Coordinates of C-alpha atoms in Angstrom, one line a residue:
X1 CA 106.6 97.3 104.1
X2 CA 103.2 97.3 106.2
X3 CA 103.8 95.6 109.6
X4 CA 101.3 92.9 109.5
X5 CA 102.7 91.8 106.1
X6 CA 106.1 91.2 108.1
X7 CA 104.9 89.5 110.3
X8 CA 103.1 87.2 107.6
X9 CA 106.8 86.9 106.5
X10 CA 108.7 85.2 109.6
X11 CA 112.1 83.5 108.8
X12 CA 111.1 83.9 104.9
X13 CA 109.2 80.7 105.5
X14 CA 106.5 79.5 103.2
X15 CA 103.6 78.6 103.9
X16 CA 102.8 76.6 101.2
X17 CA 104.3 73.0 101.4
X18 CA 105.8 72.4 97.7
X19 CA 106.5 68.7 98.2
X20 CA 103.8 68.0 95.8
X21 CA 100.7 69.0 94.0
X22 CA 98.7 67.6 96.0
X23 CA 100.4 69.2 99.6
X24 CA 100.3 72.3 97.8
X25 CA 96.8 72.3 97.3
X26 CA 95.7 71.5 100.8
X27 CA 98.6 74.1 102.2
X28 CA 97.4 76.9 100.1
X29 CA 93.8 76.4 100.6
X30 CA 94.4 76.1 104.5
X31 CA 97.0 78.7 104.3
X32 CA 93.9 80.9 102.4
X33 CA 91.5 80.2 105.0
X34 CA 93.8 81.7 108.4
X35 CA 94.0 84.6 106.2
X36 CA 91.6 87.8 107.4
X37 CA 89.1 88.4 104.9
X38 CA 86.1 91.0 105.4
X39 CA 82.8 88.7 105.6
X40 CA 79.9 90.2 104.2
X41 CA 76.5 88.9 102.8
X42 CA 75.1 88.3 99.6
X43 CA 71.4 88.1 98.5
X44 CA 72.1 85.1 96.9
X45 CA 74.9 82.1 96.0
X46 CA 74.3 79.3 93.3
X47 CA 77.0 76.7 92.2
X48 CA 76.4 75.9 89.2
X49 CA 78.2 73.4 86.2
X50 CA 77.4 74.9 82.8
X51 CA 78.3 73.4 79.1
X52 CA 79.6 75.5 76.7
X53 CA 81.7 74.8 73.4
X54 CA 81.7 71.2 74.8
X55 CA 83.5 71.9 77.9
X56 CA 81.9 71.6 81.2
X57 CA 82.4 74.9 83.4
X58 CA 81.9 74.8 87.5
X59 CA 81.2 78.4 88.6
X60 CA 80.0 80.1 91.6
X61 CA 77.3 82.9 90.7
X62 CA 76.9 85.8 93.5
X63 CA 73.7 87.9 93.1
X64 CA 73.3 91.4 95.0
X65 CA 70.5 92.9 96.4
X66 CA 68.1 94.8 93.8
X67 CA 65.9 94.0 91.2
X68 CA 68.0 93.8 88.3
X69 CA 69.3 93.1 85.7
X70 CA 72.5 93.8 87.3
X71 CA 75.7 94.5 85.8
X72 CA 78.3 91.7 85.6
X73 CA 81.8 90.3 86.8
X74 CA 83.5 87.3 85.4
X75 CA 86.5 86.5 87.8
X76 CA 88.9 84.1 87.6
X77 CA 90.8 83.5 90.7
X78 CA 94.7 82.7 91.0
X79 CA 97.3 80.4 92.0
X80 CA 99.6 79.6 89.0
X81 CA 97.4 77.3 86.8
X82 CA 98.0 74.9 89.8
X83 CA 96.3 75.5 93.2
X84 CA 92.7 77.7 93.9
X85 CA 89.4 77.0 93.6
X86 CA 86.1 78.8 94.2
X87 CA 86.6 79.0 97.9
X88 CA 90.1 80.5 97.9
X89 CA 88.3 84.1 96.2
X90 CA 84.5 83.6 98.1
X91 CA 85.5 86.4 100.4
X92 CA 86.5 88.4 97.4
X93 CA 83.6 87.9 95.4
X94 CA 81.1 88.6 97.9
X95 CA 82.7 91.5 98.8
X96 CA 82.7 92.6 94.3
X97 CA 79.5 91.8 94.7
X98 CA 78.0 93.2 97.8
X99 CA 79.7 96.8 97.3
X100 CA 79.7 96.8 93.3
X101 CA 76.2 96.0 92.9
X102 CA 77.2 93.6 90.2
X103 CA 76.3 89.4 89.5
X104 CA 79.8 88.0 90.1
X105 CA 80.5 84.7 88.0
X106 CA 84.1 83.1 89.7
X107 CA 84.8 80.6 87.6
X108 CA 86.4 77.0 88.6
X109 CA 88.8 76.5 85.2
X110 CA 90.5 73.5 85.1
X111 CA 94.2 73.2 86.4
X112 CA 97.8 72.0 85.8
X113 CA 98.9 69.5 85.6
X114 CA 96.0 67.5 85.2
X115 CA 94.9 69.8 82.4
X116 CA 97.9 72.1 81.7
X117 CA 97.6 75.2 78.9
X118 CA 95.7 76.0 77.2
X119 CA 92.8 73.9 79.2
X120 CA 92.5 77.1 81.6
X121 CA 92.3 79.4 78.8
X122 CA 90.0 77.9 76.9
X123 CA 87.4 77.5 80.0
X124 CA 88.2 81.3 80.3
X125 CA 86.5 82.4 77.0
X126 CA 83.8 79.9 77.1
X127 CA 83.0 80.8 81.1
X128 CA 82.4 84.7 79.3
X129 CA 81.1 83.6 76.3
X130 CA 78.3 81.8 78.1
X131 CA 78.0 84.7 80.4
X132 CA 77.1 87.2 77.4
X133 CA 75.0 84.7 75.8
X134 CA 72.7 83.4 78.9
X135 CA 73.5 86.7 81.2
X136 CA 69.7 87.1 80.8
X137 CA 69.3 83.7 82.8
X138 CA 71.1 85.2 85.8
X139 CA 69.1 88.1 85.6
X140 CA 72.8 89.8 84.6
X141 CA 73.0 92.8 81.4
X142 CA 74.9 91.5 78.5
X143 CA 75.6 94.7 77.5
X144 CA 77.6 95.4 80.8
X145 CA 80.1 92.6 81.7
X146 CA 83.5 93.1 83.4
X147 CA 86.2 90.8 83.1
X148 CA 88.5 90.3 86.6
X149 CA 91.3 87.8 87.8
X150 CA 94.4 87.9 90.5
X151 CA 97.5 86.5 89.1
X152 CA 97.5 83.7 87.4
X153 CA 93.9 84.6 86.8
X154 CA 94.6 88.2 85.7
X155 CA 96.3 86.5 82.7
X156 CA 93.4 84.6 81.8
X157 CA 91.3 87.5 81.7
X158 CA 94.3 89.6 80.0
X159 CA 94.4 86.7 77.3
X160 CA 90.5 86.4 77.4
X161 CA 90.1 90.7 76.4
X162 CA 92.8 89.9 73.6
X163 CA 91.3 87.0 71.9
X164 CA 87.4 88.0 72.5
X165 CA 88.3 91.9 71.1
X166 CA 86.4 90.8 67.2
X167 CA 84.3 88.4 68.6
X168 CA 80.6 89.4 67.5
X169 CA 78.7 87.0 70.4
X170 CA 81.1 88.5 73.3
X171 CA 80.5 92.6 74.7
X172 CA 83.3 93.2 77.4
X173 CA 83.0 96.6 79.1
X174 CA 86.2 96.3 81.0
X175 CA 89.1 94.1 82.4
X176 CA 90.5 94.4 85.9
X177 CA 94.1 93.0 86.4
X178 CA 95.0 92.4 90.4
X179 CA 98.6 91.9 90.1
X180 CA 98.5 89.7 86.8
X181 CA 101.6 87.2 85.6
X182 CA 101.6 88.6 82.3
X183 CA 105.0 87.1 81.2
X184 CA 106.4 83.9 81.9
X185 CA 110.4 84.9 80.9
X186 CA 110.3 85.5 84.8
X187 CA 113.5 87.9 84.3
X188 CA 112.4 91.4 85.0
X189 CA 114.1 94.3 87.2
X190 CA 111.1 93.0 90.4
X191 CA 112.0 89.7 90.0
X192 CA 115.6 90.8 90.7
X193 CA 114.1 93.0 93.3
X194 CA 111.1 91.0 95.0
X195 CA 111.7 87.7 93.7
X196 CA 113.0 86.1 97.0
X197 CA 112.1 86.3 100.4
X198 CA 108.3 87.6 100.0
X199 CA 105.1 85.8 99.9
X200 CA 105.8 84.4 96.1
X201 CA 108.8 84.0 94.7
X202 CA 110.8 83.7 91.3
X203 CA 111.1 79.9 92.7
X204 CA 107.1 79.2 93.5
X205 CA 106.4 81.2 89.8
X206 CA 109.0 78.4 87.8
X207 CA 107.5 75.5 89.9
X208 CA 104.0 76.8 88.5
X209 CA 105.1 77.3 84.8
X210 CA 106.4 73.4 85.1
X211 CA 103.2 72.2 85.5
X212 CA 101.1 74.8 83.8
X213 CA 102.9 74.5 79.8
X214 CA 104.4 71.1 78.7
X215 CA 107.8 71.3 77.5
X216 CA 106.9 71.6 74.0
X217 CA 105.2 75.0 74.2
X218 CA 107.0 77.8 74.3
X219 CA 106.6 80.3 77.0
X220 CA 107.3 83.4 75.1
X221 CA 104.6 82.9 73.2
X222 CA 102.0 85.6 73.2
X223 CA 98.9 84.0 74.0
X224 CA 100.7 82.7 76.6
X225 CA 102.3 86.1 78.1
X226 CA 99.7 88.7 77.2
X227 CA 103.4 90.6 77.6
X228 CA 104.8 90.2 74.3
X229 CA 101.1 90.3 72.4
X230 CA 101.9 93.1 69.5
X231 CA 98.3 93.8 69.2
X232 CA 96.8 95.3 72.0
X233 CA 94.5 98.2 70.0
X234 CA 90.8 98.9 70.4
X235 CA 90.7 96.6 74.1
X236 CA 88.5 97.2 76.7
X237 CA 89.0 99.6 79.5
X238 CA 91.9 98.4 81.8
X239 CA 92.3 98.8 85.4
X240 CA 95.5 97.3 86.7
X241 CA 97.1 97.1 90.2
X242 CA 100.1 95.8 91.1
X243 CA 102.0 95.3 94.8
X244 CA 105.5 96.7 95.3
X245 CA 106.3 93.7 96.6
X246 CA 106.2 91.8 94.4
X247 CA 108.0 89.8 91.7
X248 CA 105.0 90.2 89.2
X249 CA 105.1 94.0 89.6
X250 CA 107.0 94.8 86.4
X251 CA 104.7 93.0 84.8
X252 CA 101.3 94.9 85.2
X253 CA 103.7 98.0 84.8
X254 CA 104.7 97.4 81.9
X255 CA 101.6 95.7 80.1
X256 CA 99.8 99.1 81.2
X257 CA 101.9 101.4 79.1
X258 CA 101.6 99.2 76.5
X259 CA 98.0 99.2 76.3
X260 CA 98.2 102.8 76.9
X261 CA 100.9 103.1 73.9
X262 CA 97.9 101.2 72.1
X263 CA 95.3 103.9 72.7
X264 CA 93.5 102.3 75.3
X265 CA 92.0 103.6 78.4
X266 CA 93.9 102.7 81.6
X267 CA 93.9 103.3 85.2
X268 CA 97.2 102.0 86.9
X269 CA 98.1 101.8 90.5
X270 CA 100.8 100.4 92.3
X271 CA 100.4 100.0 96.0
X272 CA 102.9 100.6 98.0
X273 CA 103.8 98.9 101.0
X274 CA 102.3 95.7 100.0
X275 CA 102.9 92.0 98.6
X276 CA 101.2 89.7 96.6
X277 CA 97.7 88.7 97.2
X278 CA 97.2 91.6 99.0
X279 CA 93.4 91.5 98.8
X280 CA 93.2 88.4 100.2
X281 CA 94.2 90.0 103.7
X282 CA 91.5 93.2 103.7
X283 CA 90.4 92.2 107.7
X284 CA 93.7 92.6 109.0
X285 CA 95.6 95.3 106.4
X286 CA 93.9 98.1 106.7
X287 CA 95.6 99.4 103.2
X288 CA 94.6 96.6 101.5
X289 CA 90.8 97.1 102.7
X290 CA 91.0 100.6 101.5
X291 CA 92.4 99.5 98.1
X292 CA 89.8 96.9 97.8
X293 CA 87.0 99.9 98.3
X294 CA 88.5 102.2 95.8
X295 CA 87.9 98.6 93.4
X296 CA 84.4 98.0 93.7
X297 CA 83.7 102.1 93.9
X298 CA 85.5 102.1 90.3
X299 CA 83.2 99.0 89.2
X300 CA 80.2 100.2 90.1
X301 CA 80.7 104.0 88.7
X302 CA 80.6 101.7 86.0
X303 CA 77.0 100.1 86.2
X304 CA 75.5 102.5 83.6
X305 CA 78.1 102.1 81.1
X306 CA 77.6 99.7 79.0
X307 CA 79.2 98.7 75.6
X308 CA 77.3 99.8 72.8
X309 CA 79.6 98.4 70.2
X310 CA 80.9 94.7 70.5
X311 CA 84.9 93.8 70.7

């Protein structure tokens, strides 16, 4: 394991204090801001509130330099339906932004357990579906939108790909996983593995789910674990990375030859030596900087191709 992660992980203590909700939230937003993150600048930041399908969406839009229209990112950031906000990924998505030459919309979806599932899923298609419709408005390509999240917010975008594949308003170019929670049976070989003593656990993901899906729903439901969806043909272009240490590993893994199995197009990576939230820590891991490069080179080698036919 790289050093500086160890020392992250002194006397298995977490840094997050699960007392409550509400300690959680202030823990993990403090425990997000000791973190080194690379700084960089951005032509231009607007928080905005929009209204779509009669929700009301805070998001954070990030504009590079250049005239435009650029190419666009919709990313949803994580934290287990429960904790995160648009600060806890504003490193992140300068960073996408800056070095990808792409608009990056985060988007502030509502959490558990004031709004638990599917609140957070349904902000997620109507955050992208007023991104293709008003991408013009941002001075952003319709014709050219990614779709991104970490964790928790890799399954909304996961889920968002699925359920927006025959819409004929939406055009999604391609979906970028950063260590997704794809299934919520939580049993897997890497949870056996990685599911104690690392910077999540098995523990931290139940404590999530408890809030996130009242106890009527069931979590093996497939738009709820993108894991057991049956359907997975004719989805965008997938780029998924996982961390070897990590409980969630298994689950990009698998959900990658499945989409593969599907006929889709996927470029898979796990990186060693590292944990969790991984790109959260670029100014101090020097892997993790290095990974986060290879990221936005990928995206914008993407910038001239766009979707000519709608999902």
């Amino acid at each position: 394991m790289n050093d500086k992660i160890k020392e992250h992980l002194t006397n298995n203590s977490s840094p997050i204090n699960w007392e409550s909700v509400h300690s959680a939230r202030e823990s993990f937003l403090k425990y997000r801001k000791n973190l080194k993150e690379i700084q960089v600048e951005v032509a231009f930041i607007e928080n905005r509130i929009v209204t779509y399908n009669n929700l009301t969406i805070p998001m954070r839009i990030y504009t590079p330099e250049g005239i435009g229209p650029h190419p666009l990112v919709v990313y949803f950031h994580g934290g287990g339906f429960v904790l995160g906000d648009l600060s806890s990924v504003d490193n992140l998505c300068r960073y996408i932004c800056k070095y990808s030459e792409r608009i990056v919309i985060s988007v502030d979806y509502r959490l558990a357990p004031e709004n638990p599932y599917p609140a957070a899923l349904e902000d997620a298609l109507a955050s992208i579906q007023w991104a293709c419709n008003y991408a013009g408005e941002i001075n952003a390509e319709s014709t050219n939108i990614a779709i991104a999240g970490d964790s928790a917010g890799g399954n909304l975008a996961a889920q968002a790909a699925i359920l927006l594949r025959d819409s004929k308003e939406v055009s999604i170019n391609s979906q970028w996983l950063f260590y997704p929670w794809l299934d919520f049976k939580l049993n897997s070989k890497t949870h056996k593995l990685y599911g104690e003593g690392y910077n999540l656990t098995t523990e931290e993901l139940e404590w999530y789910t408890s809030f996130y899906l009242p106890h009527h729903v069931d979590r093996d439901l497939p738009n709820i674990s993108p894991l057991l969806q049956k359907n997975l043909n004719a989805l965008p272009d997938s780029i998924i990375l996982t961390a070897q240490y990590d409980p969630l590993q298994n689950d990009g893994l698998v959900y990658a030859k499945a989409l593969l199995d599907a006929g889709n197009s996927v470029d898979y990576t796990c990186c060693k030596s590292l944990t969790h939230s991984f790109l959260n820590m670029t100014g101090e891991i020097d892997e993790a900087r290095e990974i986060l490069d290879q990221i936005v080179a990928k995206m914008k080698g993407r910038n001239n191709k766009a979707t000519l036919e709608r999902y």
